[in-house]
Coordinates of C-alpha atoms in Angstrom, one line a residue:
Chain A
M1103 CA 6.0 -3.3 47.9
S1104 CA 2.2 -4.6 47.7
A1105 CA 2.1 -8.1 45.8
V1106 CA -1.5 -7.9 44.6
I1107 CA -1.4 -6.6 40.7
D1108 CA -5.1 -5.2 39.8
K1109 CA -5.0 -6.8 36.7
A1110 CA -7.4 -3.6 35.0
D1111 CA -4.3 -1.6 35.5
I1112 CA -2.3 -3.7 33.4
A1113 CA -4.9 -3.5 31.2
S1114 CA -5.0 0.1 30.8
Y1115 CA -0.9 -0.2 30.9
A1116 CA -1.1 -2.1 27.7
I1117 CA -3.8 -0.3 26.1
R1118 CA -2.0 3.0 26.6
W1119 CA 1.0 1.9 24.9
G1120 CA -1.3 -0.2 22.1
D1121 CA -2.9 3.6 21.4
D1122 CA 0.6 5.1 21.1
A1123 CA 1.0 3.1 18.6
L1124 CA -2.3 2.9 16.5
I1125 CA -2.7 6.0 16.6
L1126 CA 0.9 6.8 14.9
S1127 CA 0.4 3.7 12.0
H1128 CA -3.3 6.0 11.3
R1129 CA -0.9 9.1 10.8
L1130 CA 2.3 7.1 8.5
A1131 CA -1.0 5.2 6.6
E1132 CA -2.6 8.5 5.6
W1133 CA 0.6 8.7 3.4
C1134 CA -0.4 5.8 1.1
A1135 CA 0.3 6.8 -2.7
D1136 CA 1.6 10.5 -1.5
A1137 CA 4.8 10.2 -0.1
P1138 CA 7.6 11.6 -2.0
E1139 CA 9.0 8.7 -3.6
L1140 CA 7.7 4.9 -4.4
E1141 CA 10.3 3.6 -1.7
E1142 CA 9.2 6.0 0.8
D1143 CA 5.8 5.2 0.5
M1144 CA 6.5 1.5 1.0
A1145 CA 8.9 2.5 3.7
L1146 CA 6.1 4.1 5.6
M1147 CA 3.5 1.7 5.3
N1148 CA 5.7 -1.0 6.7
L1149 CA 6.6 1.2 9.6
A1150 CA 2.8 1.5 9.9
L1151 CA 2.2 -2.2 9.8
D1152 CA 4.5 -3.0 12.4
L1153 CA 2.8 -0.5 14.8
V1154 CA -0.5 -1.8 13.9
G1155 CA 0.9 -5.5 15.1
Q1156 CA 2.6 -4.3 18.2
A1157 CA -1.5 -2.8 19.0
R1158 CA -2.9 -5.7 18.3
T1159 CA -0.6 -7.3 20.8
L1160 CA -1.1 -4.6 23.6
Y1161 CA -4.8 -4.6 23.1
T1162 CA -5.6 -8.3 22.7
Y1163 CA -3.8 -9.0 26.2
A1164 CA -5.5 -6.0 27.5
G1165 CA -8.9 -7.9 26.7
E1166 CA -7.8 -11.0 28.4
L1167 CA -7.0 -9.6 31.5
E1168 CA -10.4 -7.4 31.6
G1169 CA -12.1 -10.9 31.2
R1170 CA -15.4 -8.3 29.8
G1171 CA -15.3 -9.9 26.6
R1172 CA -13.6 -7.0 24.7
D1173 CA -10.9 -7.8 21.7
E1174 CA -8.8 -6.0 20.2
D1175 CA -11.0 -4.6 17.5
A1176 CA -13.6 -3.4 20.4
I1177 CA -10.6 -1.6 22.2
A1178 CA -9.0 -0.2 18.8
F1179 CA -12.9 0.6 17.6
T1180 CA -15.5 1.7 19.8
R1181 CA -14.2 3.3 22.3
E1182 CA -14.8 7.1 23.2
E1183 CA -12.0 9.8 22.6
R1184 CA -11.5 10.4 26.2
E1185 CA -10.5 6.5 26.8
Y1186 CA -7.7 6.7 23.9
K1187 CA -4.7 7.4 26.0
N1188 CA -1.9 7.9 23.3
A1189 CA 0.4 11.2 23.8
L1190 CA -0.4 14.2 22.1
L1191 CA 2.9 13.2 19.9
V1192 CA 1.8 10.9 17.7
E1193 CA -1.8 12.7 16.7
Q1194 CA -0.4 15.4 15.2
P1195 CA -1.3 15.8 11.8
N1196 CA 0.8 15.2 8.3
E1197 CA 1.7 18.9 7.8
D1198 CA 4.1 17.6 5.2
F1199 CA 6.8 15.0 5.0
A1200 CA 9.4 17.3 7.4
Y1201 CA 6.3 16.9 10.2
A1202 CA 6.1 13.1 9.1
V1203 CA 9.8 12.4 9.7
T1204 CA 10.1 15.0 12.7
R1205 CA 7.1 13.5 14.6
Q1206 CA 8.5 9.6 13.4
F1207 CA 12.6 10.4 14.8
L1208 CA 11.3 12.6 18.0
Y1209 CA 8.4 9.3 19.0
D1210 CA 11.0 6.3 17.8
A1211 CA 13.9 8.1 19.9
F1212 CA 11.8 7.3 22.9
S1213 CA 10.3 4.3 21.8
L1214 CA 13.6 1.8 21.0
P1215 CA 14.4 2.8 25.0
F1216 CA 10.8 2.1 26.1
Y1217 CA 10.5 -1.7 24.7
Q1218 CA 13.9 -2.4 25.3
A1219 CA 13.3 -1.3 29.0
L1220 CA 10.1 -3.3 28.9
A1221 CA 11.5 -6.6 27.6
S1222 CA 13.0 -7.2 31.6
S1223 CA 8.9 -6.4 32.6
K1224 CA 8.3 -8.9 34.9
D1225 CA 5.2 -9.4 32.9
A1226 CA 6.1 -12.5 30.3
T1227 CA 3.7 -11.3 27.8
L1228 CA 5.3 -7.3 28.3
A1229 CA 8.1 -8.3 28.4
A1230 CA 8.1 -10.6 25.0
L1231 CA 6.6 -7.9 23.3
G1232 CA 9.0 -5.4 24.1
E1233 CA 11.9 -7.3 22.7
K1234 CA 10.0 -8.0 19.3
A1235 CA 9.5 -4.2 19.4
A1236 CA 12.6 -3.4 20.3
K1237 CA 14.0 -5.1 17.1
E1238 CA 11.4 -3.5 15.0
V1239 CA 12.2 -0.2 16.4
R1240 CA 15.5 -0.1 16.2
Y1241 CA 15.2 -0.1 12.4
H1242 CA 12.5 3.2 12.5
V1243 CA 14.8 5.0 14.4
K1244 CA 17.4 4.4 11.6
H1245 CA 14.9 5.5 8.6
S1246 CA 13.4 8.1 10.5
A1247 CA 17.1 9.5 11.9
D1248 CA 18.5 9.3 8.2
W1249 CA 15.2 11.7 7.1
V1250 CA 16.3 14.3 9.7
V1251 CA 20.0 14.2 8.6
R1252 CA 18.9 14.3 5.0
L1253 CA 16.4 16.9 4.8
G1254 CA 18.2 18.8 7.5
D1255 CA 21.1 19.1 5.8
G1256 CA 20.0 19.2 2.2
T1257 CA 18.9 22.1 0.5
D1258 CA 17.9 25.7 2.3
E1259 CA 14.7 24.8 1.9
S1260 CA 14.4 21.4 3.2
H1261 CA 16.4 22.4 6.5
R1262 CA 13.8 25.5 6.9
R1263 CA 10.9 23.3 6.8
M1264 CA 12.9 20.7 9.4
Q1265 CA 13.5 23.4 11.9
T1266 CA 9.6 24.7 11.9
A1267 CA 9.1 21.2 12.4
I1268 CA 11.2 20.1 15.3
D1269 CA 10.4 23.7 16.6
E1270 CA 6.3 23.3 16.5
L1271 CA 6.7 19.3 17.9
W1272 CA 8.9 20.1 20.3
T1273 CA 6.0 21.3 22.6
Y1274 CA 4.8 17.6 22.5
T1275 CA 7.9 15.5 23.8
G1276 CA 7.8 16.3 27.5
E1277 CA 4.6 14.5 27.9
L1278 CA 6.8 11.2 26.9
F1279 CA 8.8 11.3 30.0
V1280 CA 6.3 12.1 32.8
N1281 CA 5.3 9.0 35.3
D1282 CA 1.6 9.1 36.3
D1283 CA 0.0 7.4 39.3
L1284 CA -0.3 4.3 36.4
D1285 CA 3.4 4.5 35.8
R1286 CA 4.2 4.7 39.3
R1287 CA 2.3 1.5 40.1
M1288 CA 3.7 -0.3 37.4
I1289 CA 7.2 0.1 38.2
A1290 CA 6.7 -0.4 41.7
A1291 CA 5.2 -3.4 40.4
G1292 CA 8.3 -4.5 38.4
I1293 CA 6.3 -4.3 35.1
G1294 CA 6.5 -1.0 34.0
V1295 CA 9.4 1.4 32.8
D1296 CA 10.2 4.3 34.5
L1297 CA 9.7 7.1 31.9
T1298 CA 11.8 9.5 33.2
A1299 CA 15.1 7.7 33.4
L1300 CA 14.3 7.3 29.4
K1301 CA 15.3 10.7 28.9
D1302 CA 19.0 10.8 29.4
S1303 CA 18.8 8.3 25.8
W1304 CA 16.3 10.1 24.1
N1305 CA 18.7 13.4 24.6
E1306 CA 21.5 11.1 23.5
T1307 CA 20.0 10.2 20.4
V1308 CA 18.3 13.9 19.5
N1309 CA 21.5 15.7 20.3
A1310 CA 23.3 13.7 18.1
V1311 CA 21.2 13.5 15.5
L1312 CA 20.2 17.1 15.4
K1313 CA 23.7 18.1 15.3
E1314 CA 24.8 15.9 12.3
A1315 CA 21.3 17.6 10.6
T1316 CA 22.7 21.2 11.6
L1317 CA 19.3 21.8 13.3
V1318 CA 19.0 24.0 16.3
R1319 CA 17.6 21.9 19.4
P1320 CA 14.6 23.8 20.7
A1321 CA 14.7 24.9 24.4
D1322 CA 12.6 22.9 26.8
G1323 CA 10.0 25.6 27.7
W1324 CA 6.0 24.7 28.2
M1325 CA 5.3 21.0 27.2
A1326 CA 1.8 20.4 26.2
T1327 CA 0.2 17.3 28.5
G1328 CA -3.3 16.0 28.3
G1329 CA -3.1 12.6 26.0
R1330 CA -2.4 10.3 28.8
E1331 CA -5.3 11.2 30.3
G1332 CA -7.3 11.3 27.7
R1333 CA -7.5 15.3 26.8
H1334 CA -6.7 15.4 23.1
S1335 CA -5.8 18.2 20.6
E1336 CA -8.9 19.4 17.8
Y1337 CA -7.5 17.0 15.3
M1338 CA -7.8 13.7 17.7
G1339 CA -12.0 13.3 16.9
Y1340 CA -11.4 13.9 12.8
L1341 CA -8.9 10.7 13.1
L1342 CA -11.2 9.2 15.3
A1343 CA -13.9 9.3 12.5
D1344 CA -11.9 7.7 10.3
L1345 CA -10.6 5.1 11.9
Q1346 CA -13.9 4.3 13.6
Y1347 CA -16.0 5.1 10.6
M1348 CA -17.0 0.9 10.0
Q1349 CA -17.7 -0.3 13.6
R1350 CA -19.1 2.9 14.3
A1351 CA -21.9 2.6 10.9
Y1352 CA -21.7 -1.5 10.9
P1353 CA -21.6 -2.2 14.5
N1354 CA -21.6 -5.8 16.2
M1355 CA -20.7 -7.5 12.7
K1356 CA -17.8 -9.3 11.8
W1357 CA -15.8 -8.9 9.2
Chain B
M38 CA -2.4 -5.8 -10.8
Y39 CA -2.1 -5.9 -14.8
T40 CA -4.3 -5.8 -17.3
Q41 CA -3.9 -7.0 -20.7
G42 CA -6.2 -4.7 -22.4
L43 CA -3.3 -2.1 -22.5
D44 CA -2.3 -3.8 -25.8
I45 CA -1.4 -1.1 -28.0
P46 CA -3.8 0.4 -30.2
K47 CA -4.3 -0.2 -33.8
G48 CA -2.9 2.7 -35.9
D49 CA 0.3 3.2 -33.5
K50 CA 3.2 3.7 -35.6
S51 CA 5.5 4.3 -33.0
I52 CA 6.5 0.6 -33.1
P53 CA 7.7 -1.0 -35.4
V54 CA 6.4 -4.6 -35.9
E55 CA 8.4 -5.7 -38.9
Q56 CA 12.0 -7.2 -37.8
G57 CA 13.8 -7.9 -41.1
D58 CA 15.1 -10.6 -42.1
S59 CA 18.8 -9.2 -41.0
P60 CA 21.0 -12.8 -39.9
E61 CA 20.5 -11.4 -36.6
A62 CA 16.6 -11.0 -36.6
V63 CA 16.4 -14.4 -38.0
R64 CA 18.9 -16.2 -34.9
F65 CA 16.6 -14.2 -32.7
Q66 CA 13.3 -15.2 -34.2
A67 CA 15.0 -18.9 -34.0
R68 CA 15.9 -18.5 -30.0
I69 CA 12.2 -17.2 -29.6
D70 CA 11.0 -20.2 -31.3
A71 CA 13.2 -22.8 -29.5
D72 CA 11.8 -21.2 -26.2
E73 CA 15.1 -19.5 -25.1
K74 CA 15.3 -16.5 -22.5
I75 CA 16.1 -12.8 -24.1
E76 CA 18.8 -11.4 -22.1
P77 CA 19.1 -7.3 -21.8
K78 CA 22.5 -7.7 -23.6
D79 CA 21.2 -10.0 -26.5
W80 CA 20.4 -8.2 -29.7
M81 CA 16.6 -7.6 -30.0
P82 CA 14.8 -6.3 -32.9
E83 CA 13.8 -2.5 -32.3
G84 CA 10.1 -3.3 -31.9
Y85 CA 10.3 -6.0 -29.6
R86 CA 12.6 -3.4 -27.0
K87 CA 9.8 -0.9 -27.4
T88 CA 6.9 -2.9 -27.2
L89 CA 8.5 -4.6 -23.9
I90 CA 9.2 -1.3 -22.3
R91 CA 5.6 0.1 -23.1
Q92 CA 4.2 -3.4 -21.7
I93 CA 6.1 -3.5 -18.6
S94 CA 5.9 0.0 -18.1
Q95 CA 2.2 0.2 -18.4
H96 CA 2.2 -2.5 -15.6
A97 CA 4.1 -1.0 -13.5
H98 CA 2.2 2.2 -13.6
S99 CA -0.8 0.4 -12.8
E100 CA 0.4 -0.7 -9.9
V101 CA 1.6 2.1 -8.6
I102 CA -2.3 4.1 -9.3
G103 CA -3.7 0.9 -7.9
M104 CA -2.2 2.2 -4.6
Q105 CA -4.9 4.8 -4.5
P106 CA -7.9 3.1 -4.8
E107 CA -7.3 0.6 -2.2
G108 CA -5.0 3.0 -0.1
N109 CA -8.5 5.1 -0.1
W110 CA -9.4 2.3 2.6
I111 CA -6.3 1.6 5.2
T112 CA -7.4 4.2 7.7
R113 CA -11.3 3.0 7.7
A114 CA -10.1 -0.6 7.7
P115 CA -13.1 -2.4 9.8
T116 CA -10.6 -4.2 12.0
L117 CA -7.0 -4.2 12.7
R118 CA -6.5 -7.9 11.2
R119 CA -8.4 -6.4 7.7
K120 CA -6.0 -3.2 8.0
A121 CA -2.9 -5.2 8.5
I122 CA -3.5 -7.5 5.3
L123 CA -4.0 -4.1 3.4
M124 CA -1.3 -2.7 4.3
A125 CA 0.8 -5.6 3.1
K126 CA -0.8 -5.8 -0.1
V127 CA -0.8 -2.2 -1.3
Q128 CA 3.1 -2.4 0.1
D129 CA 3.4 -5.6 -2.5
E130 CA 2.2 -3.3 -4.9
G131 CA 4.6 -0.8 -4.8
G132 CA 7.0 -3.4 -4.3
H133 CA 5.9 -4.9 -8.0
G134 CA 6.2 -1.0 -9.4
L135 CA 9.5 -0.9 -8.2
Y136 CA 10.6 -4.3 -9.5
L137 CA 9.0 -3.6 -13.3
Y138 CA 10.3 -0.4 -13.3
S139 CA 13.5 -2.3 -13.2
A140 CA 13.2 -4.7 -15.5
A141 CA 12.1 -1.9 -17.8
E142 CA 15.4 0.1 -17.3
T143 CA 17.3 -3.0 -18.2
L144 CA 15.9 -2.1 -21.9
G145 CA 17.3 1.2 -21.7
V146 CA 15.6 3.5 -20.6
S147 CA 15.2 5.4 -16.8
R148 CA 12.4 5.2 -14.6
D149 CA 12.3 8.7 -14.3
E150 CA 11.7 8.7 -18.0
L151 CA 8.8 6.6 -17.4
V152 CA 7.2 8.2 -14.5
D153 CA 7.3 11.6 -16.5
Q154 CA 5.2 9.6 -19.4
L155 CA 3.1 8.7 -16.4
L156 CA 2.7 12.5 -15.4
D157 CA 1.9 14.3 -18.5
G158 CA -0.6 11.7 -19.6
S159 CA 0.8 10.2 -22.4
A160 CA 1.4 6.8 -20.3
K161 CA -1.3 4.3 -20.0
Y162 CA -2.2 2.1 -16.8
S163 CA -4.9 0.3 -16.3
S164 CA -8.5 1.4 -16.8
I165 CA -9.8 -1.2 -14.2
F166 CA -8.4 2.0 -11.1
N167 CA -10.6 4.6 -12.8
Y168 CA -13.1 3.2 -10.9
P169 CA -14.2 4.3 -7.3
T170 CA -13.9 2.0 -4.1
L171 CA -17.1 2.9 -2.6
T172 CA -17.9 0.6 0.2
W173 CA -15.5 -1.8 2.2
A174 CA -16.8 -4.8 0.1
D175 CA -14.9 -2.9 -3.1
I176 CA -11.7 -4.2 -1.0
G177 CA -13.1 -7.8 -1.5
A178 CA -13.8 -7.6 -4.9
I179 CA -10.6 -6.0 -6.0
G180 CA -8.9 -8.5 -4.5
W181 CA -11.0 -11.2 -5.9
L182 CA -12.1 -10.1 -9.3
V183 CA -9.3 -7.4 -10.2
D184 CA -6.2 -9.8 -9.0
G185 CA -8.1 -12.2 -10.0
A186 CA -8.1 -11.1 -13.4
A187 CA -4.0 -10.1 -13.1
I188 CA -3.4 -13.5 -12.2
M189 CA -4.8 -15.0 -15.3
N190 CA -2.8 -12.3 -17.5
Q191 CA 0.1 -13.0 -15.4
I192 CA 0.7 -16.7 -15.3
P193 CA 1.3 -17.2 -19.1
L194 CA 3.6 -14.1 -18.7
C195 CA 5.9 -16.1 -16.4
R196 CA 7.0 -17.9 -19.8
C197 CA 7.6 -14.5 -21.8
S198 CA 10.2 -14.6 -24.0
Y199 CA 11.8 -11.7 -22.3
G200 CA 14.2 -12.9 -18.9
P201 CA 14.0 -10.5 -16.9
Y202 CA 10.3 -10.1 -17.2
A203 CA 9.0 -13.6 -17.3
R204 CA 11.6 -13.5 -13.5
A205 CA 9.5 -10.6 -12.2
M206 CA 6.6 -12.1 -13.2
I207 CA 7.1 -15.4 -11.1
R208 CA 7.6 -13.5 -8.0
I209 CA 5.0 -10.9 -8.5
C210 CA 2.5 -13.8 -9.3
K211 CA 2.6 -15.6 -6.0
E212 CA 2.3 -12.5 -4.1
E213 CA -1.3 -11.6 -6.1
S214 CA -2.1 -15.4 -5.6
F215 CA -2.4 -14.2 -1.9
H216 CA -4.0 -11.1 -2.9
Q217 CA -6.4 -12.9 -4.7
R218 CA -7.1 -15.3 -1.8
Q219 CA -7.0 -12.7 0.9
G220 CA -10.0 -10.9 -1.5
Y221 CA -12.2 -14.0 -1.4
E222 CA -12.2 -14.6 2.2
L223 CA -12.6 -11.0 2.8
M224 CA -16.3 -11.1 0.6
L225 CA -16.8 -15.3 2.0
S226 CA -16.6 -13.1 5.5
L227 CA -19.3 -10.6 4.0
S228 CA -21.2 -13.6 2.6
R229 CA -22.1 -15.3 6.1
G230 CA -22.6 -11.9 7.5
T231 CA -25.7 -9.6 7.6
A232 CA -27.8 -8.2 5.4
E233 CA -26.5 -4.8 5.0
Q234 CA -23.0 -6.8 4.7
K235 CA -24.5 -9.1 2.2
A236 CA -25.9 -6.3 0.1
M237 CA -23.2 -4.1 0.6
M238 CA -21.2 -7.3 -1.4
Q239 CA -23.7 -7.6 -4.2
D240 CA -23.2 -4.3 -4.9
A241 CA -20.0 -3.9 -5.1
F242 CA -20.1 -7.2 -7.3
D243 CA -22.3 -5.5 -9.8
R244 CA -19.7 -2.9 -10.1
W245 CA -16.8 -4.7 -10.3
W246 CA -17.7 -7.4 -12.2
W247 CA -17.8 -6.3 -16.0
P248 CA -14.8 -4.0 -15.6
A249 CA -13.3 -7.2 -14.7
L250 CA -14.3 -8.5 -18.0
M251 CA -12.5 -5.9 -19.9
M252 CA -9.4 -5.9 -18.0
F253 CA -8.9 -8.9 -20.7
G254 CA -9.0 -6.3 -23.6
P255 CA -11.0 -6.4 -26.6
H256 CA -11.8 -9.1 -28.3
D257 CA -9.1 -11.1 -30.4
T258 CA -10.3 -14.6 -31.3
K259 CA -14.0 -13.7 -31.8
G260 CA -16.4 -11.2 -33.7
G261 CA -14.4 -8.8 -34.0
A262 CA -16.9 -6.4 -34.8
E263 CA -14.6 -3.6 -32.3
G264 CA -12.4 -3.5 -34.6
M265 CA -9.9 -3.5 -32.0
K266 CA -7.7 -6.2 -33.1
S267 CA -4.6 -5.0 -34.0
Q268 CA -1.3 -6.4 -35.8
H269 CA 0.5 -5.5 -33.0
S270 CA -1.0 -8.3 -30.8
E271 CA 0.0 -10.5 -33.8
Q272 CA 3.5 -9.6 -33.6
S273 CA 3.4 -10.0 -29.7
M274 CA 2.5 -13.9 -30.0
K275 CA 5.1 -14.2 -32.4
W276 CA 7.5 -13.0 -30.0
R277 CA 6.2 -14.5 -27.3
I278 CA 5.6 -11.6 -25.3
K279 CA 2.1 -12.4 -25.1
R280 CA 1.0 -16.2 -25.0
V281 CA -2.9 -16.5 -24.4
S282 CA -5.6 -14.6 -26.3
N283 CA -7.7 -11.6 -24.6
D284 CA -10.6 -14.1 -25.1
E285 CA -9.3 -17.2 -24.2
L286 CA -8.0 -15.4 -20.8
R287 CA -11.6 -13.7 -20.3
Q288 CA -13.4 -17.2 -21.1
K289 CA -10.9 -18.9 -18.4
F290 CA -11.5 -15.8 -15.8
V291 CA -15.6 -16.0 -16.3
D292 CA -15.2 -20.4 -15.8
V293 CA -13.5 -20.0 -12.9
T294 CA -15.3 -17.1 -11.3
V295 CA -18.8 -17.8 -11.5
P296 CA -19.1 -20.8 -8.9
Q297 CA -17.6 -19.0 -6.9
A298 CA -19.6 -16.2 -7.3
E299 CA -22.1 -18.8 -6.4
Y300 CA -21.0 -19.9 -3.5
L301 CA -20.7 -16.4 -1.9
G302 CA -24.3 -16.2 -2.6
L303 CA -24.4 -13.5 -5.4
K304 CA -26.0 -12.9 -8.7
V305 CA -23.9 -12.2 -11.6
P306 CA -25.2 -9.0 -13.2
D307 CA -25.5 -10.7 -16.8
P308 CA -29.0 -11.9 -18.0
Y309 CA -27.4 -13.5 -20.6
L310 CA -25.0 -16.0 -18.4
K311 CA -25.5 -19.4 -18.4
W312 CA -23.6 -22.7 -18.6
N313 CA -23.2 -24.3 -22.1
A314 CA -22.9 -28.3 -21.6
A315 CA -21.9 -28.5 -25.5
T316 CA -18.7 -26.2 -25.2
S317 CA -17.9 -26.7 -21.4
H318 CA -17.7 -23.0 -20.9
Y319 CA -20.3 -20.3 -19.6
D320 CA -21.6 -18.3 -22.2
F321 CA -22.2 -14.7 -21.0
G322 CA -23.4 -11.2 -22.6
P323 CA -22.1 -8.8 -24.8
I324 CA -19.4 -6.4 -23.3
D325 CA -20.2 -2.7 -23.3
W326 CA -17.3 -1.5 -25.6
D327 CA -18.4 2.3 -25.3
E328 CA -17.7 2.3 -22.0
F329 CA -14.3 0.6 -22.4
K330 CA -13.5 2.9 -25.2
N331 CA -14.3 6.0 -22.7
V332 CA -12.6 5.0 -19.9
L333 CA -9.7 4.4 -22.2
A334 CA -9.8 7.6 -23.5
G335 CA -9.8 9.4 -19.9
N336 CA -13.5 9.5 -19.2
G337 CA -13.7 7.1 -16.3
P338 CA -15.1 8.2 -12.6
C339 CA -11.5 8.7 -11.4
N340 CA -9.1 9.3 -14.4
K341 CA -8.9 12.9 -13.6
K342 CA -8.9 12.2 -9.7
R343 CA -5.7 9.3 -10.2
L344 CA -3.2 11.4 -12.1
K345 CA -4.1 14.5 -10.2
V346 CA -3.3 12.7 -6.7
R347 CA -0.2 11.0 -8.8
R348 CA 1.2 14.6 -9.8
E349 CA 0.5 16.3 -6.0
A350 CA 2.0 13.8 -4.7
H351 CA 4.9 14.1 -7.1
E352 CA 5.2 18.1 -6.8
R353 CA 4.5 17.9 -3.0
G354 CA 7.7 15.3 -3.0
A355 CA 9.6 17.4 -5.4
W356 CA 11.8 19.4 -2.3
V357 CA 12.5 16.2 -0.8
R358 CA 14.0 14.6 -3.4
E359 CA 16.2 17.5 -4.2
A360 CA 17.0 17.5 -0.3
A361 CA 18.3 14.1 -0.9
M362 CA 20.1 14.6 -3.9
A363 CA 21.8 17.7 -2.6
Y364 CA 22.8 15.7 1.1
A365 CA 24.3 12.7 -1.1
A366 CA 26.1 15.2 -2.8
K367 CA 27.4 16.9 0.4
K368 CA 28.5 13.5 1.7
A369 CA 30.3 12.4 -1.7
K370 CA 32.5 15.8 -1.6
R371 CA 33.0 15.3 2.3
Q372 CA 34.2 11.4 2.0
A373 CA 36.6 12.8 -1.3
A374 CA 37.8 15.7 0.7

């Protein structure tokens, strides 16, 4: 096994996970003043805030490793769409509250074991982030799982909306567990997380929660991929237009 | 955020101002005069209770509606640091809303009733939120000017006679103080920036300056030509629900804010503004009370939009709230079985 770790590789790895966090936080922030209850408005913003914090740590670290003078904002706001490597799941729009809750739950159930595993990374910065993020995500998954159960086992309407959301979002879950070349290099170096190994934990969480929620787990059919290579859905361009507006309209300024 | 401009209008007969001279009423006023706190289970005149419910709920509604103009820029914040700060701030506003609804509930009204009044348009919220946030600099202007004005209003309320409200204000003021500083710090960054950033800042200041002065409400110590001074205002002073006049607070705000504006390199949009050495205060020009009354009457740039957004969010969330209730009932039934 090669002992030489390419810093650019670690930077790309950090950016990938930062992108998941940033894009999901953007979708959550779109709920501001629009949630079903004031308490939930605050809860969703709280999740979004944790995710922005995770993205900042990851982007800042990536910028340092690159040594090309990019800071967290240059990475967050000034890349082309193809350079964002987030999973397709997190960019899916807020069709209704059922979608938001389901998207969150499916991702949280993945990111909790992911960050727990990252806490054992040989890279000290990523390990520290893994430990911190796992603590945060533990609350996220509790919150989203509670909603999945409440809405799945609530009224006929809420059950129907939840089943629709889970059926439609299911196709984006496969991508979360695919190791690509970068993942394999990071795993070999003891820095990255083996994504295929997270599937059992995810299945256990998802199956238990769906059962309690009286929701049917969709069959694992065709799974959409492309996010990790920067091939996104049509929604992504609009999301970035919003996210990047200030940095595009007023480049190279301090705010 | 808050405004003292939410005073009960003249001619409103729904809230009695007389408390009578029963032994309870005399004892009540004596406790107020001795600066004692009135607590939820204590005897209180009906007018006192109703005035507080109106004032606290208007304050709560203002916090909730205020999430909209600021939320307008969360997804477009220029940096991750600014985004995180704005998210935390908007979260605080929601928290203030919850905290204040709870304080109002101690007076025997439910949050649902109060929210219904907001949605059907019968309850007021601060008019300042009927102005739009058109650029990023507006986020700085809101923090600096609107939260700054709110603090001026709220600091005296920490000594308000009603215990739960006074205690809520102490906590809220601490957070508002942070909000105000972040707003000023945001403006400071713009003031050190490019010509475009400076122009953006001046434009925001021009638009928010006068509405911020209107936040203190109509004149109640001088002039009075506007005829908006009410009997309620005097009674609120006597009950120590309100402790400082609108005009005194407004003057204090101008005196504190003008030097800050100068430090930022801003021009105050008031040709009459000048330092008065004799009074040791800034003199300032007349406020456009027609605009104030118009916005209060529903004719501001965003009145209809703010309520529409609130109503639609409430309606869209109905199935979620129903499901949560249904689930809670099922769960309770299962546990009982």
